[in-house]
């Protein structure tokens, strides 16, 4: 590879750029947890506290059902949002403007929904539902713009698989702290501000509103940090790539990227299982164990494991191909689910299960993100079209699908198992506990097994295969075989990509895949 074709990496931007990028996911992940998990907890426990119990149960079902429907419906919008970002041209770059627009707008709307739309339900149920649908859709769209532009920025910062893993590790590191930190502080924040405004230590509307405002402010500050603290680089692959095309061409590019689709399927199965379980952990401590005060453990454990796993990933990946880190992580999760099933009513066994459950999550998520990122060049070689944000909109789209299932599962369990309102652990029956276990542990366990099998037998893209693809792409771009104006000879390009995949698959099967991600 000639020197002039070497990509510009984040190294030229110094440690400051990496820190600013990492800070972004701290607030973004905290925001996501507040939106996807604890908003439904707020809905089922406090939003309708002043409403008749029968009506409250009805409204809980309606709102959680609407959330699921909205989030599933919007998964088809994410690739369109990615295409919008891909076709953005400003002096500030392609991705950074959307950090400001998406981050600030979604933060304001999050604070709004945590006020219960200022108690509108007590004035008019119909107008409350109508306004809620509008606000939640807009909130979800602008959050997606922030999320897609954040992860879509990685290939704009570097085209080197090793360097990308450094950014991914940093983002995952801070994301783990932000996401799980919310689990640690949510009850203390809600309880404290409830006491400040009502004089009672029980959860109240004022406590949840304060929680929403705090998360919103954090979201704004961290989005601005990314927007003003990073800079997108240009490289031969980016500057010579074709125009990103219209939405139909973007969807076509995704459909022809088989490695993207297989990675996406495996990650989707994992993500649904993951959020289905984490979404009901509060209920596990409150209604099954009868120890809600110990719930902060469920946040401390993933923070500690994330602090260890994120910086450890690039080190291990020097010697162990990332596909094996992914598969090993799945085995750990299976063991964790087994422990949950047999020890759900023992705090000690639950702690052990939480450790097994959370240890591999960083490895699994980072491998999925890196595989999706590397599939950008794979898709460019196959189709002649480079779609950075569209390709990386797939992961937020999958998280949104998983979040929708999580919202539905949490709402369903809360109602079906009687875990609503003022209910306590003493009110739980054996049937309630069985219902909880079925949806919190047994079903997710089956999904994890399916995810493992999909990744093991269908995903071929790895570090070695990606390096070959980049080398071949640069050679074709330099020779003019791939032109920026059109994607001629697409069949020939696809054949070359297939040959590369076959060769890399044989190499990976022989155990010769090289480690990646030097932690510089």
Coordinates of C-alpha atoms in Angstrom, one line a residue:
X1 CA 0.0 0.0 0.0
X2 CA 1.5 3.3 -1.0
X3 CA 2.1 6.0 1.6
X4 CA -0.1 8.6 0.0
X5 CA -3.1 6.2 0.3
X6 CA -2.6 5.7 4.0
X7 CA -5.7 6.7 5.9
X8 CA -5.7 9.7 8.2
X9 CA -6.5 8.3 11.6
X10 CA -7.5 9.7 14.9
X11 CA -3.9 9.7 16.0
X12 CA -3.4 13.0 14.2
X13 CA -6.2 14.5 16.3
X14 CA -4.5 13.7 19.6
X15 CA -6.0 12.3 22.8
X16 CA -8.4 15.3 23.1
X17 CA -10.4 14.1 20.1
X18 CA -10.7 10.6 21.5
X19 CA -11.8 11.8 24.9
X20 CA -14.5 14.1 23.4
X21 CA -15.8 11.3 21.2
X22 CA -15.9 8.9 24.2
X23 CA -17.7 11.5 26.4
X24 CA -20.5 11.6 23.9
X25 CA -21.6 8.0 24.5
X26 CA -21.6 8.5 28.2
X27 CA -24.6 10.9 28.0
X28 CA -26.1 9.1 25.0
X29 CA -26.2 5.7 26.7
X30 CA -27.6 7.2 29.9
X31 CA -30.2 8.9 27.7
X32 CA -31.1 5.6 26.0
X33 CA -31.5 3.7 29.3
X34 CA -33.7 6.4 30.7
X35 CA -35.8 6.3 27.5
X36 CA -36.0 2.6 26.8
X37 CA -36.1 1.1 30.4
X38 CA -37.0 3.6 33.1
X39 CA -39.6 5.5 31.2
X40 CA -41.8 2.4 31.2
X41 CA -41.0 1.9 34.9
X42 CA -42.2 5.5 35.4
X43 CA -45.3 4.9 33.4
X44 CA -46.2 1.7 35.3
X45 CA -45.5 3.0 38.7
X46 CA -46.1 6.8 38.9
X47 CA -47.5 8.5 35.8
X48 CA -51.0 7.4 36.6
X49 CA -50.8 7.4 40.3
X50 CA -53.6 9.9 40.7
X51 CA -55.9 8.0 38.4
X52 CA -58.5 5.3 39.3
X53 CA -56.7 1.9 39.5
X54 CA -58.8 0.3 36.7
X55 CA -58.4 3.3 34.4
X56 CA -54.6 3.4 35.3
X57 CA -54.2 -0.2 34.3
X58 CA -56.0 0.5 31.0
X59 CA -53.9 3.5 30.3
X60 CA -50.6 1.6 31.2
X61 CA -51.6 -1.0 28.6
X62 CA -52.4 1.7 26.0
X63 CA -49.2 3.7 26.5
X64 CA -46.9 0.7 26.6
X65 CA -48.6 -0.7 23.5
X66 CA -48.2 2.7 21.7
X67 CA -44.5 2.8 22.6
X68 CA -44.0 -0.6 21.1
X69 CA -45.9 0.2 18.0
X70 CA -44.1 3.6 17.5
X71 CA -40.7 2.1 18.0
X72 CA -41.3 -0.8 15.6
X73 CA -42.8 1.5 13.1
X74 CA -39.8 3.8 13.2
X75 CA -37.3 1.1 12.5
X76 CA -38.1 1.6 8.8
X77 CA -37.2 5.3 9.2
X78 CA -33.7 4.8 10.6
X79 CA -32.1 3.9 7.2
X80 CA -33.8 7.0 5.8
X81 CA -32.3 9.0 8.6
X82 CA -28.9 7.4 7.8
X83 CA -29.3 8.4 4.1
X84 CA -30.2 11.9 5.2
X85 CA -26.9 12.1 7.2
X86 CA -24.9 10.5 4.4
X87 CA -26.1 13.2 2.1
X88 CA -25.4 16.1 4.5
X89 CA -22.7 18.5 3.4
X90 CA -21.6 21.3 5.7
X91 CA -18.4 23.1 6.6
X92 CA -18.7 21.4 10.0
X93 CA -18.7 17.9 8.4
X94 CA -21.4 15.3 7.8
X95 CA -22.0 14.0 11.3
X96 CA -21.3 16.8 13.8
X97 CA -24.3 19.0 13.0
X98 CA -26.7 16.1 13.8
X99 CA -25.1 15.7 17.2
X100 CA -26.3 19.2 18.1
X101 CA -29.7 19.0 16.4
X102 CA -30.5 15.5 17.5
X103 CA -29.0 15.7 20.9
X104 CA -30.6 19.0 22.0
X105 CA -34.0 18.4 20.6
X106 CA -34.4 14.8 22.0
X107 CA -33.2 16.0 25.4
X108 CA -35.8 18.7 25.7
X109 CA -38.5 16.2 24.7
X110 CA -37.3 13.6 27.2
X111 CA -37.7 16.1 30.0
X112 CA -41.2 16.8 28.7
X113 CA -42.4 13.2 28.7
X114 CA -41.0 12.7 32.3
X115 CA -43.4 15.4 33.4
X116 CA -46.2 13.3 32.3
X117 CA -46.9 16.0 29.8
X118 CA -47.5 18.3 32.8
X119 CA -50.4 16.1 34.1
X120 CA -52.5 16.4 30.9
X121 CA -54.0 12.9 31.6
X122 CA -55.9 14.5 34.5
X123 CA -57.4 17.0 32.1
X124 CA -58.2 14.9 29.1
X125 CA -57.3 11.3 28.4
X126 CA -57.8 11.6 24.7
X127 CA -55.6 14.7 24.3
X128 CA -53.0 13.1 26.5
X129 CA -52.8 10.0 24.3
X130 CA -52.7 12.1 21.0
X131 CA -50.0 14.5 22.3
X132 CA -48.0 11.6 23.8
X133 CA -47.9 9.8 20.4
X134 CA -46.7 13.0 18.6
X135 CA -44.1 13.9 21.2
X136 CA -42.7 10.3 21.5
X137 CA -42.4 9.9 17.7
X138 CA -40.5 13.2 17.4
X139 CA -38.3 12.3 20.4
X140 CA -37.5 9.0 18.9
X141 CA -36.6 10.4 15.5
X142 CA -34.2 13.1 16.9
X143 CA -32.6 10.6 19.3
X144 CA -32.0 8.3 16.3
X145 CA -30.3 11.2 14.4
X146 CA -27.9 11.6 17.3
X147 CA -27.2 7.9 17.7
X148 CA -26.7 7.2 14.0
X149 CA -24.5 10.2 13.5
X150 CA -22.4 9.2 16.6
X151 CA -21.6 5.7 15.5
X152 CA -21.5 6.7 11.8
X153 CA -18.7 9.0 12.6
X154 CA -16.2 6.1 13.3
X155 CA -15.4 5.4 9.7
X156 CA -15.0 9.1 9.1
X157 CA -12.4 9.2 11.9
X158 CA -10.4 6.2 10.5
X159 CA -10.7 3.5 7.8
X160 CA -8.2 1.3 9.7
X161 CA -9.9 -1.6 11.5
X162 CA -7.4 -1.4 14.4
X163 CA -7.9 2.3 14.9
X164 CA -11.7 1.9 14.7
X165 CA -11.5 -0.6 17.5
X166 CA -9.9 2.0 19.7
X167 CA -12.7 4.5 19.1
X168 CA -15.3 1.7 19.6
X169 CA -13.6 0.6 22.8
X170 CA -13.6 4.2 24.2
X171 CA -17.2 4.7 23.2
X172 CA -18.2 1.3 24.8
X173 CA -16.2 2.1 27.9
X174 CA -18.0 5.4 28.6
X175 CA -21.3 4.0 27.3
X176 CA -21.2 1.2 29.9
X177 CA -20.7 3.8 32.6
X178 CA -23.5 6.0 31.4
X179 CA -26.0 3.2 30.8
X180 CA -25.4 1.3 34.0
X181 CA -24.8 4.5 36.0
X182 CA -28.4 5.3 35.4
X183 CA -29.4 2.0 37.1
X184 CA -27.3 3.0 40.1
X185 CA -28.6 6.5 40.5
X186 CA -32.3 6.3 39.3
X187 CA -33.8 5.3 42.7
X188 CA -31.7 7.6 44.8
X189 CA -32.4 10.6 42.5
X190 CA -36.2 9.9 42.3
X191 CA -36.4 9.3 46.1
X192 CA -34.3 12.3 47.0
X193 CA -36.2 14.8 44.8
X194 CA -39.5 13.2 45.9
X195 CA -38.6 14.0 49.5
X196 CA -37.4 17.5 48.6
X197 CA -40.7 18.4 46.9
X198 CA -43.2 16.3 48.8
X199 CA -41.6 15.5 52.1
X200 CA -42.1 11.7 51.5
X201 CA -39.4 9.2 50.6
X202 CA -41.7 7.3 48.3
X203 CA -41.5 7.7 44.5
X204 CA -43.5 10.7 43.2
X205 CA -44.1 12.6 40.0
X206 CA -41.7 15.4 41.1
X207 CA -38.9 12.9 41.6
X208 CA -39.3 11.3 38.2
X209 CA -39.5 14.8 36.6
X210 CA -36.2 15.8 38.3
X211 CA -34.7 12.5 37.0
X212 CA -35.8 13.3 33.4
X213 CA -34.4 16.9 33.6
X214 CA -31.0 15.7 34.9
X215 CA -30.7 13.1 32.1
X216 CA -31.7 15.7 29.5
X217 CA -29.1 18.1 30.7
X218 CA -26.4 15.4 30.6
X219 CA -27.6 14.5 27.0
X220 CA -27.2 18.1 25.8
X221 CA -23.7 18.6 27.3
X222 CA -22.3 15.4 25.9
X223 CA -23.7 15.9 22.5
X224 CA -22.1 19.4 22.3
X225 CA -18.8 17.8 23.5
X226 CA -18.8 15.5 20.4
X227 CA -19.9 18.2 18.1
X228 CA -17.2 20.7 19.0
X229 CA -14.4 18.3 20.1
X230 CA -14.1 16.0 17.1
X231 CA -13.2 16.4 13.5
X232 CA -13.9 14.2 10.5
X233 CA -11.0 13.1 8.3
X234 CA -10.9 12.6 4.5
X235 CA -9.3 9.6 2.9
X236 CA -9.1 8.1 -0.6
X237 CA -11.9 5.7 0.1
X238 CA -14.3 8.5 1.3
X239 CA -13.3 11.2 -1.2
X240 CA -13.4 8.9 -4.2
X241 CA -16.6 7.0 -3.2
X242 CA -19.7 7.6 -5.2
X243 CA -22.5 9.9 -4.3
X244 CA -24.5 8.2 -1.5
X245 CA -27.6 8.1 -3.6
X246 CA -31.3 8.2 -2.7
X247 CA -33.1 6.2 -0.1
X248 CA -34.0 3.4 -2.5
X249 CA -30.4 3.0 -3.5
X250 CA -29.4 3.0 0.2
X251 CA -31.9 0.2 0.9
X252 CA -30.5 -1.7 -2.1
X253 CA -27.0 -1.4 -0.8
X254 CA -28.0 -2.8 2.5
X255 CA -29.9 -5.7 0.9
X256 CA -26.9 -6.7 -1.1
X257 CA -24.5 -6.7 1.9
X258 CA -24.9 -10.2 3.2
X259 CA -22.3 -9.9 5.9
X260 CA -24.1 -6.8 7.3
X261 CA -27.4 -8.7 7.3
X262 CA -26.0 -11.8 9.1
X263 CA -24.2 -9.7 11.8
X264 CA -27.4 -7.7 12.2
X265 CA -29.5 -10.8 12.8
X266 CA -27.1 -12.2 15.4
X267 CA -26.9 -8.8 17.1
X268 CA -30.7 -8.4 17.1
X269 CA -31.3 -11.7 18.8
X270 CA -28.7 -10.7 21.4
X271 CA -30.1 -7.2 21.9
X272 CA -33.7 -8.4 22.4
X273 CA -32.6 -10.9 25.0
X274 CA -30.4 -8.4 26.7
X275 CA -32.9 -5.6 27.1
X276 CA -35.7 -8.0 27.9
X277 CA -33.7 -9.0 31.0
X278 CA -32.2 -5.7 32.0
X279 CA -35.6 -4.0 31.6
X280 CA -37.2 -6.1 34.4
X281 CA -34.3 -6.3 36.8
X282 CA -35.9 -3.7 39.0
X283 CA -39.0 -6.0 39.3
X284 CA -36.7 -8.9 40.2
X285 CA -35.3 -7.0 43.2
X286 CA -38.6 -5.4 44.1
X287 CA -41.2 -8.2 43.7
X288 CA -39.2 -11.4 43.6
X289 CA -36.4 -10.9 46.0
X290 CA -38.3 -8.3 48.0
X291 CA -35.1 -6.2 48.4
X292 CA -35.6 -3.0 46.2
X293 CA -32.9 -1.2 48.3
X294 CA -30.4 -3.6 46.9
X295 CA -31.2 -2.8 43.3
X296 CA -28.2 -0.5 42.9
X297 CA -26.1 -3.7 42.8
X298 CA -27.6 -4.3 39.3
X299 CA -26.0 -1.0 38.2
X300 CA -22.7 -1.3 40.1
X301 CA -21.8 -4.7 38.7
X302 CA -22.0 -3.7 35.0
X303 CA -20.1 -0.5 35.6
X304 CA -17.3 -2.5 37.2
X305 CA -17.3 -5.2 34.5
X306 CA -17.5 -2.5 31.8
X307 CA -14.5 -0.6 33.3
X308 CA -12.5 -3.8 33.1
X309 CA -13.8 -5.2 29.8
X310 CA -13.7 -2.1 27.5
X311 CA -9.9 -1.5 27.9
X312 CA -9.2 -5.2 28.0
X313 CA -10.9 -5.9 24.7
X314 CA -8.2 -4.4 22.4
X315 CA -5.5 -6.2 24.4
X316 CA -7.2 -9.6 24.1
X317 CA -8.0 -8.9 20.5
X318 CA -4.3 -8.7 19.7
X319 CA -4.1 -12.4 20.3
X320 CA -7.7 -13.6 20.0
X321 CA -9.8 -13.0 16.8
X322 CA -12.9 -11.0 17.8
X323 CA -15.3 -13.7 16.6
X324 CA -14.0 -16.0 19.3
X325 CA -14.5 -13.2 21.9
X326 CA -18.1 -12.9 20.7
X327 CA -18.8 -16.6 20.9
X328 CA -17.1 -16.9 24.3
X329 CA -19.3 -14.0 25.5
X330 CA -22.4 -15.8 24.5
X331 CA -21.3 -18.9 26.5
X332 CA -20.9 -16.6 29.6
X333 CA -24.4 -15.2 29.1
X334 CA -25.9 -18.7 28.8
X335 CA -24.3 -19.6 32.1
X336 CA -25.7 -16.4 33.6
X337 CA -29.3 -17.2 32.5
X338 CA -29.0 -20.7 34.0
X339 CA -28.0 -19.1 37.3
X340 CA -30.9 -16.6 37.1
X341 CA -33.4 -19.4 36.6
X342 CA -32.2 -21.6 39.5
X343 CA -31.4 -18.8 41.9
X344 CA -33.9 -15.9 41.2
X345 CA -35.0 -15.8 44.9
X346 CA -31.5 -15.8 46.3
X347 CA -29.6 -12.5 46.4
X348 CA -26.2 -14.2 46.4
X349 CA -27.1 -16.3 43.3
X350 CA -28.6 -13.3 41.6
X351 CA -25.3 -11.4 42.1
X352 CA -23.4 -14.3 40.6
X353 CA -25.8 -14.4 37.7
X354 CA -25.4 -10.6 37.1
X355 CA -21.6 -11.0 37.0
X356 CA -21.9 -13.8 34.4
X357 CA -24.5 -11.8 32.5
X358 CA -22.6 -8.5 32.3
X359 CA -19.0 -9.6 31.9
X360 CA -19.3 -10.4 28.1
X361 CA -21.7 -7.6 27.1
X362 CA -18.9 -5.2 26.2
X363 CA -17.1 -7.9 24.1
X364 CA -20.3 -8.8 22.3
X365 CA -21.4 -5.2 21.5
X366 CA -17.9 -4.1 20.4
X367 CA -17.5 -7.1 18.1
X368 CA -20.9 -6.4 16.6
X369 CA -20.1 -2.7 16.1
X370 CA -16.7 -3.4 14.5
X371 CA -18.1 -6.0 12.2
X372 CA -20.9 -3.7 11.1
X373 CA -18.3 -0.9 10.6
X374 CA -16.0 -3.1 8.5
X375 CA -19.0 -4.2 6.4
X376 CA -19.0 -0.7 5.0
X377 CA -15.9 -1.4 2.8
X378 CA -17.3 -4.9 2.1
X379 CA -20.5 -3.3 0.7
X380 CA -18.5 -0.7 -1.2
X381 CA -16.5 -3.4 -2.9
X382 CA -19.7 -5.4 -3.8
X383 CA -21.8 -2.5 -5.0
X384 CA -19.4 0.3 -5.7
X385 CA -21.4 2.5 -3.3
X386 CA -20.2 3.7 0.1
X387 CA -22.9 4.2 2.7
X388 CA -21.4 5.0 6.1
X389 CA -24.3 6.4 8.1
X390 CA -26.9 4.2 6.4
X391 CA -24.9 1.0 7.2
X392 CA -24.3 2.1 10.8
X393 CA -27.9 3.1 11.2
X394 CA -28.6 -0.6 11.3
X395 CA -27.3 -1.0 14.8
X396 CA -29.5 1.8 16.3
X397 CA -32.4 0.4 14.3
X398 CA -31.7 -3.0 15.9
X399 CA -31.5 -1.4 19.3
X400 CA -34.8 0.3 18.7
X401 CA -36.4 -3.0 17.8
X402 CA -35.0 -4.5 20.9
X403 CA -36.1 -1.5 23.0
X404 CA -39.6 -1.9 21.6
X405 CA -39.7 -5.5 22.7
X406 CA -38.3 -4.5 26.1
X407 CA -41.0 -1.9 26.5
X408 CA -43.7 -4.4 25.6
X409 CA -42.2 -7.1 27.9
X410 CA -41.9 -4.8 30.9
X411 CA -45.4 -3.5 30.4
X412 CA -46.8 -7.0 29.9
X413 CA -45.0 -8.4 33.0
X414 CA -46.1 -5.5 35.1
X415 CA -49.7 -6.0 34.3
X416 CA -49.8 -9.8 34.0
X417 CA -47.8 -10.5 37.2
X418 CA -49.6 -7.8 39.2
X419 CA -46.4 -5.7 39.6
X420 CA -48.0 -2.3 39.4
X421 CA -48.9 0.5 41.7
X422 CA -48.5 -0.3 45.4
X423 CA -48.0 -4.1 45.0
X424 CA -45.2 -5.6 47.1
X425 CA -43.2 -8.9 47.1
X426 CA -45.7 -10.3 49.6
X427 CA -48.5 -10.0 47.0
X428 CA -46.7 -12.2 44.5
X429 CA -48.0 -15.7 43.9
X430 CA -46.1 -18.7 42.4
X431 CA -47.9 -18.0 39.1
X432 CA -46.7 -14.5 39.2
X433 CA -43.1 -15.6 39.7
X434 CA -43.4 -18.2 36.9
X435 CA -44.7 -15.5 34.5
X436 CA -41.8 -13.3 35.4
X437 CA -39.2 -16.0 34.8
X438 CA -40.7 -17.1 31.5
X439 CA -40.3 -13.7 29.9
X440 CA -37.2 -12.4 31.9
X441 CA -35.0 -15.5 31.6
X442 CA -36.3 -18.5 29.6
X443 CA -37.2 -16.7 26.4
X444 CA -34.1 -14.5 26.4
X445 CA -32.0 -17.7 26.9
X446 CA -33.4 -19.2 23.8
X447 CA -32.6 -16.0 21.8
X448 CA -29.0 -16.0 23.0
X449 CA -28.5 -19.6 21.8
X450 CA -29.9 -18.6 18.4
X451 CA -27.6 -15.6 18.3
X452 CA -24.6 -17.7 19.0
X453 CA -25.5 -20.2 16.2
X454 CA -26.2 -17.5 13.6
X455 CA -22.8 -15.8 14.3
X456 CA -20.9 -19.0 14.4
X457 CA -22.1 -20.3 11.0
X458 CA -22.8 -17.3 8.9
X459 CA -20.6 -14.3 9.8
X460 CA -17.3 -14.4 7.9
X461 CA -16.0 -10.8 8.0
X462 CA -13.1 -10.4 10.4
X463 CA -9.9 -8.4 10.7
X464 CA -8.0 -10.2 8.1
X465 CA -10.8 -10.2 5.6
X466 CA -11.3 -6.5 6.1
X467 CA -7.7 -5.7 5.5
X468 CA -7.8 -7.5 2.2
X469 CA -10.9 -5.7 1.1
X470 CA -9.4 -2.3 1.9
X471 CA -6.3 -3.1 0.0
X472 CA -8.3 -4.3 -3.0
X473 CA -10.6 -1.2 -2.9
X474 CA -7.6 1.2 -2.8
X475 CA -6.1 -0.6 -5.8
X476 CA -9.3 -0.4 -7.8
X477 CA -9.9 3.2 -6.9
X478 CA -6.3 4.1 -7.8
X479 CA -6.6 2.4 -11.2
X480 CA -10.0 3.8 -11.9
X481 CA -11.7 0.4 -12.0
X482 CA -14.2 1.8 -9.5
X483 CA -15.4 5.2 -10.6
X484 CA -17.0 7.9 -8.4
X485 CA -19.7 8.6 -10.9
X486 CA -21.2 5.2 -11.3
X487 CA -21.0 1.6 -10.1
X488 CA -20.2 -0.1 -13.4
X489 CA -19.0 -3.6 -13.5
X490 CA -20.9 -4.4 -10.3
X491 CA -21.0 -8.1 -11.0
X492 CA -17.2 -8.2 -11.4
X493 CA -16.8 -6.3 -8.1
X494 CA -19.2 -8.7 -6.4
X495 CA -17.3 -11.7 -7.7
X496 CA -14.1 -10.2 -6.3
X497 CA -15.7 -9.6 -2.9
X498 CA -17.0 -13.2 -2.8
X499 CA -13.5 -14.6 -3.6
X500 CA -12.1 -12.5 -0.8
X501 CA -14.7 -13.7 1.6
X502 CA -14.1 -17.3 0.6
X503 CA -10.3 -16.9 1.1
X504 CA -10.8 -15.2 4.4
X505 CA -13.3 -17.8 5.6
X506 CA -10.8 -20.6 4.9
X507 CA -8.1 -18.6 6.7
X508 CA -10.4 -18.0 9.7
X509 CA -11.3 -21.6 9.8
X510 CA -7.7 -22.6 9.9
X511 CA -7.2 -20.3 12.9
X512 CA -5.0 -17.9 11.2
X513 CA -7.0 -14.7 11.7
X514 CA -4.9 -11.9 13.1
X515 CA -5.7 -10.0 16.3
X516 CA -6.6 -6.4 16.0
X517 CA -7.1 -3.2 17.9
X518 CA -3.8 -1.9 19.3
X519 CA -4.6 0.2 22.3
X520 CA -2.4 3.2 21.6

